[in-house]
Coordinates of C-alpha atoms and ligand atoms in Angstrom, one line a residue:
M289 CA 35.6 65.9 246.1
E290 CA 35.8 66.8 249.7
K291 CA 34.3 64.1 251.9
T292 CA 31.8 65.7 254.2
W293 CA 29.2 64.4 256.6
R294 CA 25.9 65.9 257.8
W295 CA 26.3 66.3 261.6
F296 CA 23.4 67.6 263.7
G297 CA 25.5 69.5 266.2
K298 CA 26.9 68.8 269.7
K299 CA 23.8 66.7 270.6
D300 CA 24.3 64.3 267.7
K301 CA 25.1 60.8 269.0
I302 CA 27.5 60.5 266.1
T303 CA 30.5 62.5 267.4
L304 CA 33.2 64.4 265.6
S305 CA 35.8 62.0 266.8
M306 CA 33.9 59.1 265.3
L307 CA 33.7 61.0 262.0
R308 CA 37.4 61.6 262.1
Q309 CA 38.0 57.9 262.4
I310 CA 36.0 57.1 259.2
G311 CA 37.8 59.6 257.0
V312 CA 35.4 62.5 257.0
E313 CA 37.2 65.8 256.1
G314 CA 34.5 68.4 256.3
I315 CA 31.3 68.9 258.4
V316 CA 27.9 69.9 257.1
T317 CA 25.8 71.4 259.9
A318 CA 23.7 74.4 261.1
L319 CA 23.0 76.3 264.2
H320 CA 20.0 74.1 264.8
E321 CA 19.1 75.7 268.1
I322 CA 18.3 79.1 266.5
P323 CA 14.6 79.4 265.5
N324 CA 13.9 79.8 261.8
G325 CA 14.1 83.4 260.7
E326 CA 16.3 84.7 263.5
V327 CA 19.8 86.1 262.9
W328 CA 22.8 83.7 263.4
P329 CA 25.1 85.7 265.6
L330 CA 28.8 85.8 264.7
E331 CA 29.9 84.5 268.1
A332 CA 27.7 81.4 267.9
I333 CA 29.0 80.7 264.4
L334 CA 32.7 81.1 265.5
D335 CA 32.1 79.0 268.6
L336 CA 30.8 76.0 266.5
K337 CA 33.4 76.5 263.9
Q338 CA 36.2 76.4 266.5
Y339 CA 34.6 73.3 268.1
I340 CA 34.6 71.5 264.7
E341 CA 38.2 72.6 264.0
S342 CA 39.4 71.3 267.4
Y343 CA 38.7 67.8 266.0
G344 CA 40.8 68.4 263.0
L345 CA 37.8 68.9 260.7
R346 CA 36.4 72.0 258.9
W347 CA 32.9 73.4 258.7
S348 CA 32.5 73.1 255.0
V349 CA 28.8 73.7 254.4
V350 CA 25.8 75.1 256.2
E351 CA 22.8 72.9 255.7
S352 CA 20.5 74.7 256.1
L353 CA 20.1 78.3 256.6
P354 CA 16.3 78.0 256.4
V355 CA 14.2 80.3 254.2
C356 CA 11.0 81.0 256.1
E357 CA 7.6 80.4 254.6
A358 CA 6.8 84.1 254.6
I359 CA 9.7 84.7 252.1
K360 CA 8.2 81.9 249.9
Y361 CA 4.6 83.0 250.0
V362 CA 5.3 86.7 250.7
G363 CA 4.0 87.5 254.1
P364 CA 4.1 90.9 255.6
E365 CA 7.3 90.0 257.4
R366 CA 9.2 89.2 254.2
E367 CA 11.5 92.2 254.1
Q368 CA 12.5 91.8 257.8
L369 CA 13.2 88.1 257.3
I370 CA 15.3 88.8 254.2
E371 CA 17.3 91.5 256.2
N372 CA 17.9 88.9 258.9
Y373 CA 19.0 86.3 256.3
K374 CA 21.5 88.8 254.9
I375 CA 22.9 89.5 258.3
S376 CA 23.3 85.8 259.0
L377 CA 25.0 85.4 255.6
A378 CA 27.4 88.2 256.4
N379 CA 28.2 86.7 259.7
L380 CA 28.9 83.3 258.1
G381 CA 31.0 85.1 255.5
K382 CA 33.0 86.9 258.2
A383 CA 33.6 83.5 259.9
G384 CA 34.7 82.0 256.6
V385 CA 31.8 79.5 256.2
K386 CA 30.9 80.1 252.6
T387 CA 28.7 77.3 251.1
I388 CA 25.1 77.6 252.1
C389 CA 22.5 75.0 251.3
Y390 CA 18.8 75.9 251.5
N391 CA 15.5 74.9 249.9
F392 CA 12.6 76.7 248.4
M393 CA 9.9 74.0 248.9
P394 CA 6.6 75.3 250.3
V395 CA 5.5 73.7 253.6
L396 CA 7.1 70.3 253.1
D397 CA 10.8 69.8 253.0
W398 CA 10.9 66.2 251.8
A399 CA 8.2 63.6 251.8
R400 CA 8.1 59.9 252.5
T401 CA 5.3 57.6 253.6
D402 CA 7.5 55.1 255.5
L403 CA 10.7 55.8 257.3
A404 CA 11.6 52.2 258.1
H405 CA 10.5 50.2 255.0
P406 CA 11.9 46.7 255.4
Y407 CA 14.3 45.4 252.8
P408 CA 14.9 41.6 252.1
N409 CA 18.4 41.8 253.5
G410 CA 17.2 42.9 257.0
T411 CA 17.9 46.6 256.7
T412 CA 15.3 49.3 256.5
S413 CA 15.2 52.5 254.6
L414 CA 13.0 55.4 253.4
Y415 CA 10.0 54.7 251.1
F416 CA 7.4 56.8 249.2
D417 CA 4.2 55.1 248.2
R418 CA 1.9 57.1 246.0
K419 CA -1.3 55.5 247.0
T420 CA -0.5 55.9 250.7
F421 CA 0.3 59.5 250.1
A422 CA -3.0 59.8 248.2
Y423 CA -4.8 58.3 251.2
F424 CA -3.1 60.8 253.5
D425 CA -4.1 63.6 251.1
C426 CA -7.7 62.6 250.4
R427 CA -8.7 60.9 253.7
I428 CA -6.6 62.3 256.5
L429 CA -6.0 65.8 255.2
Q430 CA -9.2 65.9 253.2
R431 CA -7.7 68.6 251.0
A432 CA -10.3 70.2 248.8
G433 CA -10.0 69.0 245.2
A434 CA -7.3 66.4 246.1
E435 CA -9.0 63.7 244.1
K436 CA -8.1 65.6 240.9
D437 CA -4.4 64.8 241.4
Y438 CA -4.8 61.1 241.4
S439 CA -5.8 58.4 238.8
E440 CA -9.0 56.3 239.2
A441 CA -6.9 53.3 240.1
E442 CA -5.1 55.3 242.8
L443 CA -8.4 56.5 244.2
A444 CA -9.8 52.9 244.2
A445 CA -6.7 51.9 246.1
V446 CA -7.3 54.7 248.6
E447 CA -10.8 53.3 249.2
E448 CA -9.3 49.9 249.9
M449 CA -6.8 51.3 252.3
A450 CA -9.5 53.2 254.1
K451 CA -11.1 49.9 255.0
Q452 CA -7.9 48.6 256.5
M453 CA -6.2 51.6 258.2
T454 CA -6.6 51.7 262.0
P455 CA -6.4 55.0 264.0
E456 CA -2.9 53.9 265.0
D457 CA -1.9 53.5 261.4
D458 CA -3.3 57.0 260.6
A459 CA -1.4 58.5 263.6
K460 CA 1.8 56.9 262.3
L461 CA 1.3 58.3 258.8
I462 CA 0.6 61.7 260.2
D463 CA 3.7 61.6 262.3
T464 CA 5.8 60.4 259.3
I465 CA 4.6 63.0 256.8
I466 CA 3.7 66.0 258.9
V467 CA 6.1 65.8 261.9
K468 CA 9.1 63.8 260.9
T469 CA 9.6 64.6 257.2
Q470 CA 7.9 68.0 257.0
G471 CA 9.6 69.1 260.1
F472 CA 12.8 67.3 260.0
V473 CA 15.3 69.5 261.7
N474 CA 13.9 72.9 260.9
G475 CA 10.3 72.3 260.8
N476 CA 7.1 74.3 261.2
I477 CA 5.4 71.6 263.2
T478 CA 7.0 69.6 266.0
E479 CA 6.3 66.6 268.1
N480 CA 4.9 68.8 270.8
D481 CA 2.1 70.2 268.6
R482 CA -1.2 68.6 269.6
E483 CA -3.0 69.1 266.4
P484 CA -0.6 68.6 263.6
V485 CA -3.2 68.1 260.9
V486 CA -5.0 71.4 261.7
L487 CA -1.6 73.2 261.7
F488 CA -0.6 71.6 258.5
R489 CA -3.9 72.7 256.8
K490 CA -3.2 76.2 257.9
L491 CA 0.3 76.1 256.4
L492 CA -1.1 74.8 253.1
A493 CA -3.7 77.6 253.1
L494 CA -0.9 80.2 253.1
Y495 CA -0.2 79.1 249.5
E496 CA -3.7 79.3 248.1
G497 CA -3.5 81.1 244.8
I498 CA 0.3 80.8 244.6
D499 CA 1.2 79.0 241.4
K500 CA 4.5 78.0 239.9
D501 CA 5.2 81.4 238.3
T502 CA 4.5 83.3 241.5
L503 CA 6.7 81.0 243.6
R504 CA 9.4 81.4 240.9
E505 CA 9.1 85.2 241.2
N506 CA 9.4 85.0 245.0
M507 CA 12.6 82.9 244.7
R508 CA 14.0 85.3 242.1
Y509 CA 13.2 88.2 244.5
F510 CA 14.9 86.5 247.4
L511 CA 18.0 85.6 245.4
A512 CA 18.4 89.0 243.9
A513 CA 18.1 90.6 247.4
I514 CA 20.8 88.4 248.9
M515 CA 23.3 88.4 246.0
P516 CA 25.1 91.6 247.0
V517 CA 26.0 90.0 250.4
C518 CA 27.1 86.8 248.6
D519 CA 29.3 88.9 246.2
E520 CA 30.9 90.8 249.1
Y521 CA 31.8 87.7 251.1
G522 CA 32.3 85.1 248.3
I523 CA 29.3 83.1 249.5
N524 CA 27.9 80.3 247.4
M525 CA 24.2 79.7 247.7
C526 CA 23.0 76.2 246.6
V527 CA 19.4 75.3 246.5
H528 CA 18.4 71.8 247.3
P529 CA 16.1 70.2 244.7
D530 CA 12.5 69.4 245.7
D531 CA 12.2 65.9 247.2
P532 CA 10.4 64.2 245.5
P533 CA 10.8 66.3 242.4
M534 CA 7.1 66.6 241.5
Q535 CA 4.0 68.5 242.5
I536 CA 2.4 67.3 245.8
L537 CA -0.6 68.4 247.8
G538 CA -1.4 71.1 245.2
L539 CA 1.7 73.0 246.2
P540 CA 3.9 74.4 243.4
R541 CA 7.4 72.9 243.3
I542 CA 10.0 74.8 241.3
V543 CA 13.3 72.8 241.5
T544 CA 12.4 69.5 239.9
C545 CA 14.0 69.2 236.5
A546 CA 16.4 70.6 234.0
E547 CA 14.0 73.4 232.9
D548 CA 13.5 74.5 236.5
I549 CA 17.2 74.5 237.3
R550 CA 17.9 76.5 234.1
W551 CA 15.2 78.9 235.0
F552 CA 16.5 79.9 238.5
L553 CA 20.2 80.0 237.4
N554 CA 19.3 82.4 234.5
A555 CA 16.8 84.4 236.6
V556 CA 19.7 85.5 238.8
D557 CA 22.7 84.9 236.7
N558 CA 25.4 85.1 239.3
P559 CA 27.9 82.3 239.9
H560 CA 27.1 82.6 243.7
N561 CA 23.5 81.5 242.8
G562 CA 24.0 77.7 242.4
L563 CA 22.7 74.2 243.0
T564 CA 23.0 71.5 245.6
F565 CA 23.2 68.5 243.3
C566 CA 21.1 66.1 245.3
A567 CA 21.4 63.0 243.1
G568 CA 18.8 61.1 245.1
S569 CA 16.1 63.7 245.0
L570 CA 16.6 64.3 241.3
S571 CA 16.7 60.5 240.5
A572 CA 13.2 60.1 242.1
G573 CA 11.7 61.9 239.1
L574 CA 11.3 59.8 236.0
Q575 CA 11.7 62.9 233.9
N576 CA 15.3 63.3 235.0
D577 CA 18.4 61.8 233.4
V578 CA 20.7 62.4 236.4
P579 CA 24.1 62.3 234.7
A580 CA 22.8 64.6 232.0
L581 CA 21.8 67.1 234.6
A582 CA 25.2 66.8 236.2
R583 CA 26.9 67.5 232.9
E584 CA 24.7 70.5 232.3
F585 CA 24.9 72.0 235.8
A586 CA 28.3 70.9 237.2
G587 CA 29.7 74.4 236.7
R588 CA 27.0 76.0 239.0
T589 CA 27.0 73.1 241.5
H590 CA 28.5 74.1 244.9
F591 CA 27.6 71.0 246.9
V592 CA 26.9 67.4 246.0
H593 CA 24.6 64.9 247.8
L594 CA 25.3 61.4 246.6
R595 CA 22.6 58.7 246.8
S596 CA 20.2 56.9 244.5
T597 CA 16.7 55.7 244.2
E598 CA 14.7 53.0 242.4
V599 CA 11.4 54.2 240.9
A600 CA 8.5 52.0 239.9
P601 CA 8.0 52.2 236.1
D602 CA 4.4 53.3 236.7
N603 CA 5.7 55.8 239.4
S604 CA 3.6 54.1 242.1
Y605 CA 6.5 54.2 244.5
F606 CA 10.2 55.0 244.9
Q607 CA 12.7 53.8 247.4
E608 CA 16.3 54.4 248.4
A609 CA 18.6 52.3 246.3
D610 CA 22.1 51.1 247.1
H611 CA 24.5 54.0 246.5
L612 CA 26.0 52.0 243.6
G613 CA 22.6 51.1 242.1
G614 CA 19.3 52.7 241.1
R615 CA 18.7 55.5 238.7
A616 CA 21.3 58.1 239.8
N617 CA 24.5 56.5 238.4
V618 CA 26.7 57.6 241.2
I619 CA 29.8 56.3 239.4
E620 CA 29.3 58.6 236.4
L621 CA 28.4 61.5 238.7
V622 CA 31.7 61.1 240.6
R623 CA 33.5 61.2 237.3
I624 CA 31.7 64.4 236.2
F625 CA 32.1 66.2 239.5
E626 CA 35.7 65.1 240.0
R627 CA 36.6 66.5 236.6
E628 CA 34.7 69.7 237.3
N629 CA 36.1 70.6 240.7
P630 CA 38.1 68.1 242.9
N631 CA 37.4 70.4 245.9
L632 CA 33.6 70.3 245.7
P633 CA 32.1 69.4 249.1
M634 CA 30.2 66.1 248.8
R635 CA 28.3 64.2 251.4
V636 CA 26.8 60.8 251.1
D637 CA 23.1 61.3 251.6
H638 CA 20.8 58.9 253.6
G639 CA 21.8 55.3 254.1
P640 CA 20.1 52.1 255.3
T641 CA 19.3 51.7 258.9
M642 CA 21.4 48.6 259.9
L643 CA 23.5 46.7 262.4
G644 CA 21.9 48.4 265.5
D645 CA 21.3 51.9 264.0
E646 CA 17.6 51.3 264.6
E647 CA 18.1 51.5 268.4
K648 CA 19.9 54.8 268.4
G649 CA 17.1 57.2 267.5
Y650 CA 19.0 58.8 264.6
N651 CA 17.1 61.2 262.3
A652 CA 15.3 59.3 259.6
G653 CA 17.7 58.5 256.8
Y654 CA 20.8 59.6 258.8
S655 CA 22.0 56.3 260.2
F656 CA 25.6 55.8 261.2
H657 CA 26.5 52.4 259.8
G658 CA 24.4 52.8 256.7
R659 CA 26.0 56.1 255.8
M660 CA 29.5 54.9 256.8
L661 CA 29.1 51.9 254.4
A662 CA 27.9 54.4 251.7
L663 CA 30.9 56.7 252.3
G664 CA 33.2 53.7 252.0
K665 CA 31.7 52.9 248.6
V666 CA 31.8 56.4 247.4
D667 CA 35.4 56.9 248.6
G668 CA 36.4 53.8 246.6
I669 CA 34.7 55.3 243.5
M670 CA 36.5 58.6 244.0
A671 CA 39.9 56.9 244.3
T672 CA 39.3 54.8 241.3
V673 CA 38.1 57.7 239.2
R674 CA 41.1 59.8 240.2
Q675 CA 43.5 57.1 239.3
L676 CA 41.9 56.1 236.0
E677 CA 41.5 59.7 234.9
N678 CA 44.9 60.9 236.2
L679 CA 43.2 63.6 238.3
Ligands
DNO708 C1 16.8 65.5 253.7 C2 17.6 66.7 253.3 C3 16.8 68.0 253.3 C4 17.7 69.1 253.0 C5 17.0 70.5 253.0 C6 18.0 71.6 252.6 O1 17.4 64.5 253.9 O2 18.2 66.4 252.1 O3 16.1 68.1 254.5 O4 18.6 69.2 254.1 O5 16.0 70.4 252.0 O6 17.3 72.8 252.9

């Protein structure tokens, strides 16, 4: 597979010359300065592409060309937004950037309750604790009917937490869930918003009455509308699975398991409609056998994210695992994808914060040393697999 790296643009403290030194071949990035929903101009795409190429690298994947909420819940501006999306795709196609990652998760992109969970070895990493999330949902958000989604034991734990959480703890949790992970790099709510909880409730309200089938239909509609542009320019769309791959906050999630993936691939049965195989996201769902998913969907996978998680047997938490450990079975995944397509773009996803990363202010999960270590491991697996399998 092609060794790619998610780079957040010219402002990223991790520079392209650093990436060149550690063996990265392709760049995964986006025009982060363009607001969601606006057209990506051809000149701006070419400008960034040339910049990347001047470092001896290539722009392999766009992550993400964001799909606006109004396309997902069907707002009055849907048609205009889809038109804009098609123009951006055509411009990317003209520039020769042809693998496009996006997601179809309502409101939240990914979700974690702790972005710097300490590990015994002194590193920190991302963590999702169900009872803390339940506390956020029931106590901070006070979502109507939230209690229905949790067990009695979880609700009892929420009561206990409520006795201990300080206003500062609450503020940190709000920042983690609503600003940092919801928002991430293309968010609806940013650090400058004064009342994130109020805004967040408004976003959730947009999805009232939208169930799984409706969201599926909205995804099918979007994909069917953009496929002619993808056919014309040879663009591969690849949806990112829901992270975590389960229902949260009463929102429908439709890319969580084999049945979901089969559904959207069949609903628009075009090879340009494909998957970002995010091993870490998929591994966080106990329903998923990750290598089995890879075997089934490798042919429609256009981009691979390699990482792994450990999930508590009772599903009470999950955390990032070492790239060689956890539920994902990265070694087997490399074998499957190397056989399928040795040119598939692959990036290591997330990595521990370590050896001074914590002082740099990197985006959560996107440390330098942690990801570099993971890339070294995955590179070793790829070389071994290629030799053993004569690829
Ligand atoms: C988080 C990422 C996601 C991903 C988007 C793609 O670490 O995997 O934010 O980039 O969901 O649209």
